Amino acid sequence: MMYLKNKNISIVGGGLVGSLLSIFLSKQGAKVHVFDKRPDIRLEDNIEARSINLALSDRGINALKKVGIDKTIMSIAMPMHKRVIHSVTNHLTDQYYGIKKQPIYSISRHDLNKKLIDVAEDSSVQFHFSKQCVDLDFRTTTLFFSDSSSITSDFIFGADGAGSMIRKKMSSCFSDFQMEEKFINSSYKELTIPADLKVGYKLYNKALHIWPRKSFMMIALPNLDQSFTCTLFAPNNGINSFETLNSDRNVNDFFSKQFNDFHKMVPDLVDQYFLNPTSSLGYVRCGTWKKENVMLIGDACHATVPFYGQGMNSGFEDCFLLNEWINENKNLFDLEITSFLEKRRIDTMAMQDLSMNNFIEMRDKTADSNFLLQKKIEQWFSIHNPKKWTPLYSMVTFSDIPYSEALKRGRVQDRIMKEIMIKNKLVGEFNVKELEEKNIERKILDKI
């Protein structure tokens, strides 16, 4: 059934979430217009459009499946089954994400966006590029553009990202609208490991590679062209920061010392470093996502730091859950949508907390032997007791458990596991025989 027939819906923002939302709404029978201030990204391969590669996982894939485009999208994605941790001495340690058949997928934001726009246009969505929205009348649900044109719709969705104009208009027009925009004291810079014309990939290509160094780190995700998209995350100032990496010599010394194996793989590292921009990291929170018939979605209302790979996935899940709500309530007018959006707001706040926690985990703990042991024990226990225990990462990445519930369960499980490890003096290497001799499985069960 289609429950939005004869409805005119405008979406501001033709990025990932705006494009996918347009597909869902069009399939509900709505006449959908998408307005994007950028030119059509399909018409030029703009290097500035490149960004951190994205990690597509179950929540996002479920949304793609719902509109029947998962196979189309997965054709441009690469599976990553594990983390490969690179030590300062170039020692490698594997850490599987879930069971060995549970990968996440590396995908180019730029290529994904182009695919989604193509699919949306095939679904009768009308895109308007180089069309910048500059104002909004909430009473009449009218958008105004920089070229002096306007459009009145039944509903407007703000999918215009972390710098959302729609969100800012809500803030200026409604005194009770609460908004928090916060930057953290770290930024990121993209770099590339080029393909080797003779051997192809210079690193194992079915993994996400991490170089954790306490206050800073680097990651690398594989691309279909046999290169790797890499991202350096570092403090804005202080020791080992973007502030101090200000000369060819400093950059070379820093990378050769901290990321020696990476340094050898990138002959034009210094050129890349100073050519590519340094971008800020932060999050956005709103007290509400709806005013009148105008709603926010995706990064416009819950932008996050990228350390759990849930920014895109949570935005796609927004679209999926909104579509489920429409199917249950048969419209978008029902006042109960406010309750639905509030629940989703709470869940995405939990997702943001999880993302910041995972930043600390990836940066500080993935090279810590006790942390790695704890994760291996959790995995071992969950395999034996799948109905009793799901590791936090699996709850977030390989399930549709609400983020707030995953966060709550994860905190309880972490407390139990730390207590078990301390009381039973579990340190060093993972040893199943030791776990059995100390009856660890029963002790954990007794704590649950």
CSV table of C-alpha atoms in Angstrom, one decimal:
chain,number,residue,atom,x,y,z
A,1,MET,CA,0.0,0.0,0.0
A,2,MET,CA,1.0,3.6,-0.6
A,3,TYR,CA,0.0,6.0,2.1
A,4,LEU,CA,1.3,9.3,0.8
A,5,LYS,CA,-0.5,9.5,-2.6
A,6,ASN,CA,-1.1,13.1,-3.8
A,7,LYS,CA,1.3,14.5,-1.1
A,8,ASN,CA,4.0,17.0,-2.1
A,9,ILE,CA,7.1,16.6,-0.2
A,10,SER,CA,10.3,18.7,-0.4
A,11,ILE,CA,13.7,17.4,0.9
A,12,VAL,CA,16.5,19.9,1.5
A,13,GLY,CA,19.8,18.1,0.9
A,14,GLY,CA,20.6,15.5,-1.7
A,15,GLY,CA,23.3,13.7,0.2
A,16,LEU,CA,23.1,10.1,1.3
A,17,VAL,CA,20.1,10.3,3.7
A,18,GLY,CA,18.2,12.8,1.6
A,19,SER,CA,18.5,10.6,-1.4
A,20,LEU,CA,17.5,7.4,0.4
A,21,LEU,CA,14.6,9.2,2.1
A,22,SER,CA,13.3,10.4,-1.3
A,23,ILE,CA,13.2,6.8,-2.5
A,24,PHE,CA,11.2,5.7,0.5
A,25,LEU,CA,8.7,8.6,0.2
A,26,SER,CA,8.3,8.2,-3.5
A,27,LYS,CA,7.5,4.5,-3.1
A,28,GLN,CA,4.8,5.6,-0.6
A,29,GLY,CA,3.2,7.5,-3.5
A,30,ALA,CA,4.4,11.0,-2.7
A,31,LYS,CA,5.6,13.5,-5.3
A,32,VAL,CA,9.1,14.3,-4.1
A,33,HIS,CA,11.4,17.2,-4.9
A,34,VAL,CA,15.0,17.2,-3.6
A,35,PHE,CA,16.9,20.5,-3.5
A,36,ASP,CA,20.7,20.5,-3.2
A,37,LYS,CA,23.0,23.6,-3.1
A,38,ARG,CA,25.8,21.6,-4.8
A,39,PRO,CA,26.1,20.9,-8.5
A,40,ASP,CA,25.2,17.4,-9.7
A,41,ILE,CA,28.1,15.2,-8.3
A,42,ARG,CA,27.5,12.7,-11.1
A,43,LEU,CA,28.7,15.2,-13.8
A,44,GLU,CA,32.2,15.7,-12.4
A,45,ASP,CA,34.7,13.7,-10.5
A,46,ASN,CA,35.4,16.4,-8.0
A,47,ILE,CA,38.3,15.5,-5.7
A,48,GLU,CA,37.0,17.9,-3.1
A,49,ALA,CA,33.9,15.7,-2.8
A,50,ARG,CA,36.0,12.8,-1.4
A,51,SER,CA,35.7,12.2,2.4
A,52,ILE,CA,36.2,9.5,4.9
A,53,ASN,CA,35.3,6.1,3.5
A,54,LEU,CA,32.1,4.9,5.1
A,55,ALA,CA,31.5,1.6,6.9
A,56,LEU,CA,28.2,0.2,5.8
A,57,SER,CA,26.7,-2.3,8.3
A,58,ASP,CA,23.4,-4.1,9.1
A,59,ARG,CA,21.3,-1.1,10.0
A,60,GLY,CA,22.1,0.6,6.7
A,61,ILE,CA,21.9,-2.6,4.7
A,62,ASN,CA,18.4,-3.3,6.1
A,63,ALA,CA,17.2,0.1,4.9
A,64,LEU,CA,18.6,-0.6,1.4
A,65,LYS,CA,17.0,-4.0,1.4
A,66,LYS,CA,13.6,-2.5,2.2
A,67,VAL,CA,13.6,-0.5,-1.0
A,68,GLY,CA,15.2,-3.3,-3.0
A,69,ILE,CA,18.5,-1.7,-3.8
A,70,ASP,CA,20.9,-3.5,-1.5
A,71,LYS,CA,22.5,-5.6,-4.3
A,72,THR,CA,23.0,-2.5,-6.4
A,73,ILE,CA,24.8,-0.7,-3.6
A,74,MET,CA,26.7,-3.8,-2.4
A,75,SER,CA,28.3,-4.1,-5.8
A,76,ILE,CA,30.4,-1.1,-5.0
A,77,ALA,CA,31.2,-2.1,-1.4
A,78,MET,CA,34.1,-4.2,0.0
A,79,PRO,CA,33.8,-6.5,3.0
A,80,MET,CA,36.0,-6.0,6.1
A,81,HIS,CA,35.9,-8.9,8.4
A,82,LYS,CA,38.2,-7.6,11.1
A,83,ARG,CA,40.4,-4.9,12.4
A,84,VAL,CA,44.1,-5.3,11.8
A,85,ILE,CA,46.0,-3.4,14.5
A,86,HIS,CA,49.4,-2.0,13.6
A,87,SER,CA,51.9,-1.4,16.5
A,88,VAL,CA,54.7,1.1,16.5
A,89,THR,CA,57.1,-1.8,15.8
A,90,ASN,CA,54.9,-2.9,12.8
A,91,HIS,CA,53.6,-6.0,14.7
A,92,LEU,CA,50.1,-6.9,13.4
A,93,THR,CA,47.2,-8.1,15.6
A,94,ASP,CA,43.8,-9.3,14.3
A,95,GLN,CA,40.5,-8.5,16.0
A,96,TYR,CA,37.3,-9.9,14.3
A,97,TYR,CA,34.2,-7.7,14.5
A,98,GLY,CA,31.8,-10.5,15.2
A,99,ILE,CA,31.8,-14.1,14.1
A,100,LYS,CA,34.0,-14.6,11.1
A,101,LYS,CA,31.1,-14.4,8.6
A,102,GLN,CA,30.0,-10.9,9.9
A,103,PRO,CA,31.8,-8.2,7.9
A,104,ILE,CA,31.2,-4.5,7.7
A,105,TYR,CA,31.6,-2.9,4.3
A,106,SER,CA,33.9,-0.2,3.0
A,107,ILE,CA,32.2,2.1,0.6
A,108,SER,CA,33.0,5.5,-1.0
A,109,ARG,CA,30.6,8.2,0.1
A,110,HIS,CA,30.9,9.8,-3.3
A,111,ASP,CA,30.1,6.7,-5.3
A,112,LEU,CA,27.3,5.7,-3.0
A,113,ASN,CA,25.7,9.1,-3.3
A,114,LYS,CA,25.8,8.9,-7.1
A,115,LYS,CA,24.1,5.5,-7.0
A,116,LEU,CA,21.4,6.7,-4.7
A,117,ILE,CA,20.6,9.7,-6.8
A,118,ASP,CA,20.3,7.4,-9.9
A,119,VAL,CA,18.0,5.1,-8.1
A,120,ALA,CA,15.9,8.0,-6.8
A,121,GLU,CA,15.5,9.5,-10.2
A,122,ASP,CA,14.4,6.1,-11.5
A,123,SER,CA,11.7,6.2,-8.7
A,124,SER,CA,10.4,9.5,-10.2
A,125,VAL,CA,12.1,11.8,-7.6
A,126,GLN,CA,12.9,15.2,-9.1
A,127,PHE,CA,16.4,16.6,-8.1
A,128,HIS,CA,17.2,20.3,-8.3
A,129,PHE,CA,20.9,20.9,-8.2
A,130,SER,CA,22.7,24.2,-7.5
A,131,LYS,CA,19.5,25.2,-5.7
A,132,GLN,CA,20.3,26.8,-2.4
A,133,CYS,CA,17.6,27.1,0.2
A,134,VAL,CA,17.8,30.4,2.1
A,135,ASP,CA,14.6,30.7,4.0
A,136,LEU,CA,11.6,28.8,5.2
A,137,ASP,CA,8.0,29.7,6.3
A,138,PHE,CA,6.9,27.1,8.8
A,139,ARG,CA,3.3,28.3,8.8
A,140,THR,CA,2.8,27.7,5.0
A,141,THR,CA,5.5,25.0,4.7
A,142,THR,CA,7.2,27.0,2.0
A,143,LEU,CA,10.9,27.0,1.0
A,144,PHE,CA,12.6,30.1,-0.5
A,145,PHE,CA,15.7,29.8,-2.7
A,146,SER,CA,18.6,32.1,-3.6
A,147,ASP,CA,17.3,32.5,-7.2
A,148,SER,CA,14.1,34.1,-5.7
A,149,SER,CA,12.0,31.1,-6.4
A,150,SER,CA,9.9,29.2,-3.9
A,151,ILE,CA,7.9,26.0,-3.4
A,152,THR,CA,5.1,25.1,-1.0
A,153,SER,CA,4.7,21.5,0.1
A,154,ASP,CA,2.7,19.4,2.4
A,155,PHE,CA,5.9,18.4,4.3
A,156,ILE,CA,9.5,19.4,4.3
A,157,PHE,CA,12.4,17.3,5.5
A,158,GLY,CA,15.7,18.9,6.4
A,159,ALA,CA,18.4,16.4,5.3
A,160,ASP,CA,21.0,19.1,4.8
A,161,GLY,CA,23.7,17.7,7.1
A,162,ALA,CA,25.6,18.9,10.2
A,163,GLY,CA,25.4,22.6,9.1
A,164,SER,CA,21.7,22.3,8.4
A,165,MET,CA,20.0,25.5,7.4
A,166,ILE,CA,16.6,24.0,8.3
A,167,ARG,CA,17.8,23.3,11.8
A,168,LYS,CA,19.1,26.8,12.2
A,169,LYS,CA,15.8,28.2,11.0
A,170,MET,CA,14.0,26.1,13.6
A,171,SER,CA,16.3,27.6,16.2
A,172,SER,CA,15.7,31.2,15.1
A,173,CYS,CA,11.9,30.9,14.7
A,174,PHE,CA,11.0,28.9,17.8
A,175,SER,CA,12.2,30.1,21.3
A,176,ASP,CA,11.7,26.6,22.8
A,177,PHE,CA,13.9,24.9,20.2
A,178,GLN,CA,17.1,23.5,21.9
A,179,MET,CA,20.2,22.8,19.9
A,180,GLU,CA,23.7,21.8,20.7
A,181,GLU,CA,26.6,22.0,18.3
A,182,LYS,CA,29.9,20.9,19.8
A,183,PHE,CA,33.3,20.3,18.3
A,184,ILE,CA,35.8,18.0,20.0
A,185,ASN,CA,39.6,18.8,20.3
A,186,SER,CA,40.5,16.6,17.4
A,187,SER,CA,40.3,16.9,13.7
A,188,TYR,CA,41.0,14.6,10.7
A,189,LYS,CA,42.9,14.6,7.4
A,190,GLU,CA,42.4,12.2,4.6
A,191,LEU,CA,45.4,10.4,2.9
A,192,THR,CA,45.7,7.7,0.3
A,193,ILE,CA,47.8,4.5,0.0
A,194,PRO,CA,48.1,4.1,-3.8
A,195,ALA,CA,47.7,0.7,-5.5
A,196,ASP,CA,50.8,-1.1,-6.5
A,197,LEU,CA,50.7,-1.6,-10.3
A,198,LYS,CA,52.5,-5.0,-9.9
A,199,VAL,CA,51.0,-6.5,-6.7
A,200,GLY,CA,47.8,-4.5,-6.2
A,201,TYR,CA,46.8,-3.9,-2.6
A,202,LYS,CA,49.7,-3.0,-0.3
A,203,LEU,CA,47.8,-4.1,2.7
A,204,TYR,CA,45.4,-7.0,3.4
A,205,ASN,CA,42.2,-5.8,1.7
A,206,LYS,CA,39.4,-7.5,3.7
A,207,ALA,CA,40.0,-5.5,6.9
A,208,LEU,CA,40.0,-2.1,8.5
A,209,HIS,CA,43.5,-1.2,9.5
A,210,ILE,CA,44.2,0.8,12.7
A,211,TRP,CA,47.3,2.4,13.9
A,212,PRO,CA,46.4,3.3,17.6
A,213,ARG,CA,48.7,5.7,19.3
A,214,LYS,CA,46.9,6.9,22.5
A,215,SER,CA,46.2,10.6,21.8
A,216,PHE,CA,46.1,10.1,18.0
A,217,MET,CA,45.5,7.3,15.5
A,218,MET,CA,45.2,6.5,11.8
A,219,ILE,CA,42.8,4.1,10.0
A,220,ALA,CA,42.7,2.7,6.4
A,221,LEU,CA,39.8,1.3,4.5
A,222,PRO,CA,40.1,-0.6,1.2
A,223,ASN,CA,38.8,0.7,-2.2
A,224,LEU,CA,37.8,-1.2,-5.3
A,225,ASP,CA,40.6,0.4,-7.2
A,226,GLN,CA,43.2,-1.4,-4.9
A,227,SER,CA,44.0,1.8,-3.0
A,228,PHE,CA,43.2,2.5,0.6
A,229,THR,CA,41.5,5.6,1.9
A,230,CYS,CA,43.3,6.6,5.1
A,231,THR,CA,42.4,9.1,7.8
A,232,LEU,CA,44.7,10.6,10.4
A,233,PHE,CA,42.8,11.7,13.6
A,234,ALA,CA,44.8,13.9,15.9
A,235,PRO,CA,44.5,16.7,18.5
A,236,ASN,CA,44.2,20.2,17.2
A,237,ASN,CA,47.1,21.4,19.3
A,238,GLY,CA,49.8,20.2,21.7
A,239,ILE,CA,52.2,17.3,21.2
A,240,ASN,CA,51.6,15.2,18.1
A,241,SER,CA,48.9,17.5,16.8
A,242,PHE,CA,47.9,19.2,13.6
A,243,GLU,CA,49.4,22.4,15.0
A,244,THR,CA,52.9,20.9,15.2
A,245,LEU,CA,52.8,19.1,11.8
A,246,ASN,CA,53.5,22.3,10.0
A,247,SER,CA,56.6,21.5,7.9
A,248,ASP,CA,57.8,18.9,5.4
A,249,ARG,CA,60.4,17.7,8.0
A,250,ASN,CA,57.9,17.5,10.9
A,251,VAL,CA,55.5,15.5,8.8
A,252,ASN,CA,58.1,13.1,7.6
A,253,ASP,CA,59.6,12.6,11.1
A,254,PHE,CA,56.2,12.1,12.6
A,255,PHE,CA,55.0,9.5,10.1
A,256,SER,CA,58.3,7.6,9.9
A,257,LYS,CA,58.4,7.3,13.7
A,258,GLN,CA,54.7,6.7,14.5
A,259,PHE,CA,53.5,4.9,11.3
A,260,ASN,CA,56.6,3.5,9.8
A,261,ASP,CA,55.0,0.8,7.6
A,262,PHE,CA,52.4,3.3,6.3
A,263,HIS,CA,55.2,5.9,5.6
A,264,LYS,CA,57.0,3.5,3.3
A,265,MET,CA,53.8,2.9,1.3
A,266,VAL,CA,53.0,6.5,0.4
A,267,PRO,CA,55.8,8.1,-1.7
A,268,ASP,CA,54.0,11.5,-2.0
A,269,LEU,CA,52.9,11.6,1.6
A,270,VAL,CA,54.1,15.2,2.3
A,271,ASP,CA,52.4,16.5,-0.9
A,272,GLN,CA,49.1,14.8,0.1
A,273,TYR,CA,49.4,16.0,3.7
A,274,PHE,CA,49.6,19.7,2.7
A,275,LEU,CA,47.2,19.4,-0.2
A,276,ASN,CA,44.3,17.8,1.6
A,277,PRO,CA,42.2,19.8,4.1
A,278,THR,CA,42.1,19.3,7.8
A,279,SER,CA,38.5,19.0,8.9
A,280,SER,CA,36.9,19.4,12.3
A,281,LEU,CA,35.0,16.7,14.3
A,282,GLY,CA,31.9,17.2,16.4
A,283,TYR,CA,28.3,16.4,17.0
A,284,VAL,CA,24.8,18.0,16.8
A,285,ARG,CA,21.9,17.4,19.1
A,286,CYS,CA,18.4,18.9,19.0
A,287,GLY,CA,15.6,19.0,21.6
A,288,THR,CA,13.1,18.1,18.9
A,289,TRP,CA,13.2,17.1,15.3
A,290,LYS,CA,9.8,18.5,14.3
A,291,LYS,CA,8.1,21.9,14.1
A,292,GLU,CA,4.8,22.2,12.2
A,293,ASN,CA,5.1,20.0,9.1
A,294,VAL,CA,8.9,20.4,8.9
A,295,MET,CA,11.1,17.6,10.2
A,296,LEU,CA,14.8,17.0,10.5
A,297,ILE,CA,16.6,13.7,9.7
A,298,GLY,CA,20.1,12.3,9.6
A,299,ASP,CA,23.1,14.5,10.3
A,300,ALA,CA,20.8,17.6,10.4
A,301,CYS,CA,19.7,16.5,13.9
A,302,HIS,CA,22.2,13.9,15.1
A,303,ALA,CA,25.5,14.4,13.3
A,304,THR,CA,28.2,12.4,15.2
A,305,VAL,CA,31.9,11.7,15.3
A,306,PRO,CA,32.7,8.8,12.8
A,307,PHE,CA,34.2,6.3,15.3
A,308,TYR,CA,31.5,3.6,15.4
A,309,GLY,CA,30.7,3.8,11.7
A,310,GLN,CA,27.1,4.7,12.6
A,311,GLY,CA,26.7,8.1,11.1
A,312,MET,CA,25.4,6.9,7.7
A,313,ASN,CA,23.9,3.7,9.1
A,314,SER,CA,21.8,5.6,11.7
A,315,GLY,CA,20.6,8.1,9.1
A,316,PHE,CA,19.6,5.2,6.8
A,317,GLU,CA,17.9,3.6,9.8
A,318,ASP,CA,16.0,6.9,10.3
A,319,CYS,CA,14.5,6.4,6.8
A,320,PHE,CA,13.7,2.8,7.4
A,321,LEU,CA,12.0,3.4,10.8
A,322,LEU,CA,10.1,6.4,9.5
A,323,ASN,CA,8.8,4.3,6.6
A,324,GLU,CA,7.7,1.6,9.1
A,325,TRP,CA,5.9,4.2,11.1
A,326,ILE,CA,4.1,5.5,8.0
A,327,ASN,CA,3.0,1.9,7.1
A,328,GLU,CA,1.6,1.4,10.7
A,329,ASN,CA,-0.1,4.8,10.9
A,330,LYS,CA,-1.0,5.3,7.2
A,331,ASN,CA,0.0,9.0,7.0
A,332,LEU,CA,2.4,11.6,8.2
A,333,PHE,CA,-0.1,13.8,9.9
A,334,ASP,CA,-0.7,11.7,13.0
A,335,LEU,CA,0.3,13.6,16.1
A,336,GLU,CA,1.9,10.4,17.5
A,337,ILE,CA,4.8,11.0,15.1
A,338,THR,CA,6.2,13.3,17.8
A,339,SER,CA,6.5,10.4,20.2
A,340,PHE,CA,8.2,8.3,17.5
A,341,LEU,CA,10.7,11.1,16.7
A,342,GLU,CA,11.4,11.6,20.4
A,343,LYS,CA,12.2,7.9,20.9
A,344,ARG,CA,14.5,8.0,17.9
A,345,ARG,CA,16.1,11.2,19.3
A,346,ILE,CA,17.0,9.4,22.5
A,347,ASP,CA,18.4,6.4,20.6
A,348,THR,CA,20.6,8.6,18.4
A,349,MET,CA,21.9,10.4,21.4
A,350,ALA,CA,23.0,7.0,22.7
A,351,MET,CA,24.6,6.4,19.3
A,352,GLN,CA,26.6,9.6,19.7
A,353,ASP,CA,27.8,8.5,23.2
A,354,LEU,CA,28.7,5.1,21.7
A,355,SER,CA,30.7,6.8,19.0
A,356,MET,CA,32.7,8.9,21.4
A,357,ASN,CA,33.4,5.9,23.6
A,358,ASN,CA,34.6,3.9,20.5
A,359,PHE,CA,37.0,6.8,19.6
A,360,ILE,CA,38.7,6.2,23.0
A,361,GLU,CA,38.6,2.5,22.4
A,362,MET,CA,40.1,2.6,18.9
A,363,ARG,CA,42.7,5.2,19.8
A,364,ASP,CA,43.8,4.1,23.3
A,365,LYS,CA,42.7,0.5,23.9
A,366,THR,CA,43.0,-1.6,20.7
A,367,ALA,CA,46.7,-2.1,21.4
A,368,ASP,CA,46.1,-2.9,25.1
A,369,SER,CA,46.5,-6.6,25.9
A,370,ASN,CA,44.0,-6.7,28.7
A,371,PHE,CA,41.4,-5.0,26.6
A,372,LEU,CA,42.0,-7.4,23.7
A,373,LEU,CA,41.8,-10.3,26.2
A,374,GLN,CA,38.4,-9.0,27.5
A,375,LYS,CA,37.0,-8.8,24.0
A,376,LYS,CA,38.2,-12.4,23.2
A,377,ILE,CA,36.6,-13.7,26.4
A,378,GLU,CA,33.3,-11.9,25.6
A,379,GLN,CA,33.3,-13.4,22.2
A,380,TRP,CA,34.1,-16.9,23.5
A,381,PHE,CA,31.3,-16.6,26.1
A,382,SER,CA,28.8,-15.2,23.6
A,383,ILE,CA,29.4,-18.1,21.2
A,384,HIS,CA,28.6,-20.6,24.0
A,385,ASN,CA,25.6,-18.5,25.3
A,386,PRO,CA,24.2,-16.5,22.3
A,387,LYS,CA,20.9,-15.9,24.0
A,388,LYS,CA,22.5,-14.6,27.2
A,389,TRP,CA,25.2,-12.3,25.8
A,390,THR,CA,25.8,-10.3,22.7
A,391,PRO,CA,29.0,-8.2,22.6
A,392,LEU,CA,28.3,-4.4,22.5
A,393,TYR,CA,29.9,-4.0,19.0
A,394,SER,CA,27.6,-6.8,17.6
A,395,MET,CA,24.5,-5.1,19.2
A,396,VAL,CA,25.4,-1.8,17.5
A,397,THR,CA,26.7,-3.1,14.2
A,398,PHE,CA,25.0,-6.5,13.5
A,399,SER,CA,21.5,-6.0,15.0
A,400,ASP,CA,18.6,-3.6,15.1
A,401,ILE,CA,18.5,-3.4,18.9
A,402,PRO,CA,17.8,0.3,19.7
A,403,TYR,CA,21.0,2.2,20.4
A,404,SER,CA,19.9,3.2,23.8
A,405,GLU,CA,19.2,-0.4,24.8
A,406,ALA,CA,22.6,-1.5,23.4
A,407,LEU,CA,24.3,1.2,25.4
A,408,LYS,CA,22.6,0.2,28.6
A,409,ARG,CA,23.3,-3.6,28.1
A,410,GLY,CA,26.9,-2.8,27.1
A,411,ARG,CA,27.6,-0.9,30.3
A,412,VAL,CA,26.2,-3.8,32.4
A,413,GLN,CA,28.2,-6.4,30.5
A,414,ASP,CA,31.4,-4.4,30.7
A,415,ARG,CA,31.0,-4.0,34.5
A,416,ILE,CA,30.5,-7.8,34.8
A,417,MET,CA,33.4,-8.7,32.6
A,418,LYS,CA,35.9,-6.4,34.3
A,419,GLU,CA,34.8,-7.8,37.7
A,420,ILE,CA,35.3,-11.3,36.5
A,421,MET,CA,38.7,-10.6,35.1
A,422,ILE,CA,40.0,-8.9,38.2
A,423,LYS,CA,38.6,-11.5,40.7
A,424,ASN,CA,40.0,-14.4,38.6
A,425,LYS,CA,43.3,-12.7,37.7
A,426,LEU,CA,42.7,-13.1,34.0
A,427,VAL,CA,45.7,-11.5,32.2
A,428,GLY,CA,47.9,-12.2,29.3
A,429,GLU,CA,47.0,-14.4,26.4
A,430,PHE,CA,43.6,-15.9,25.7
A,431,ASN,CA,43.6,-19.4,27.1
A,432,VAL,CA,40.4,-21.6,26.9
A,433,LYS,CA,41.9,-24.2,29.2
A,434,GLU,CA,42.4,-21.5,31.9
A,435,LEU,CA,38.8,-20.3,31.5
A,436,GLU,CA,37.5,-23.8,31.9
A,437,GLU,CA,39.6,-24.5,34.9
A,438,LYS,CA,38.5,-21.3,36.6
A,439,ASN,CA,34.8,-22.1,35.6
A,440,ILE,CA,34.6,-18.6,34.0
A,441,GLU,CA,31.4,-19.5,32.0
A,442,ARG,CA,29.5,-20.4,35.1
A,443,LYS,CA,30.7,-17.3,37.0
A,444,ILE,CA,29.6,-15.0,34.2
A,445,LEU,CA,26.2,-16.7,34.0
A,446,ASP,CA,25.8,-16.2,37.8
A,447,LYS,CA,26.3,-12.4,37.3
A,448,ILE,CA,23.8,-12.0,34.5
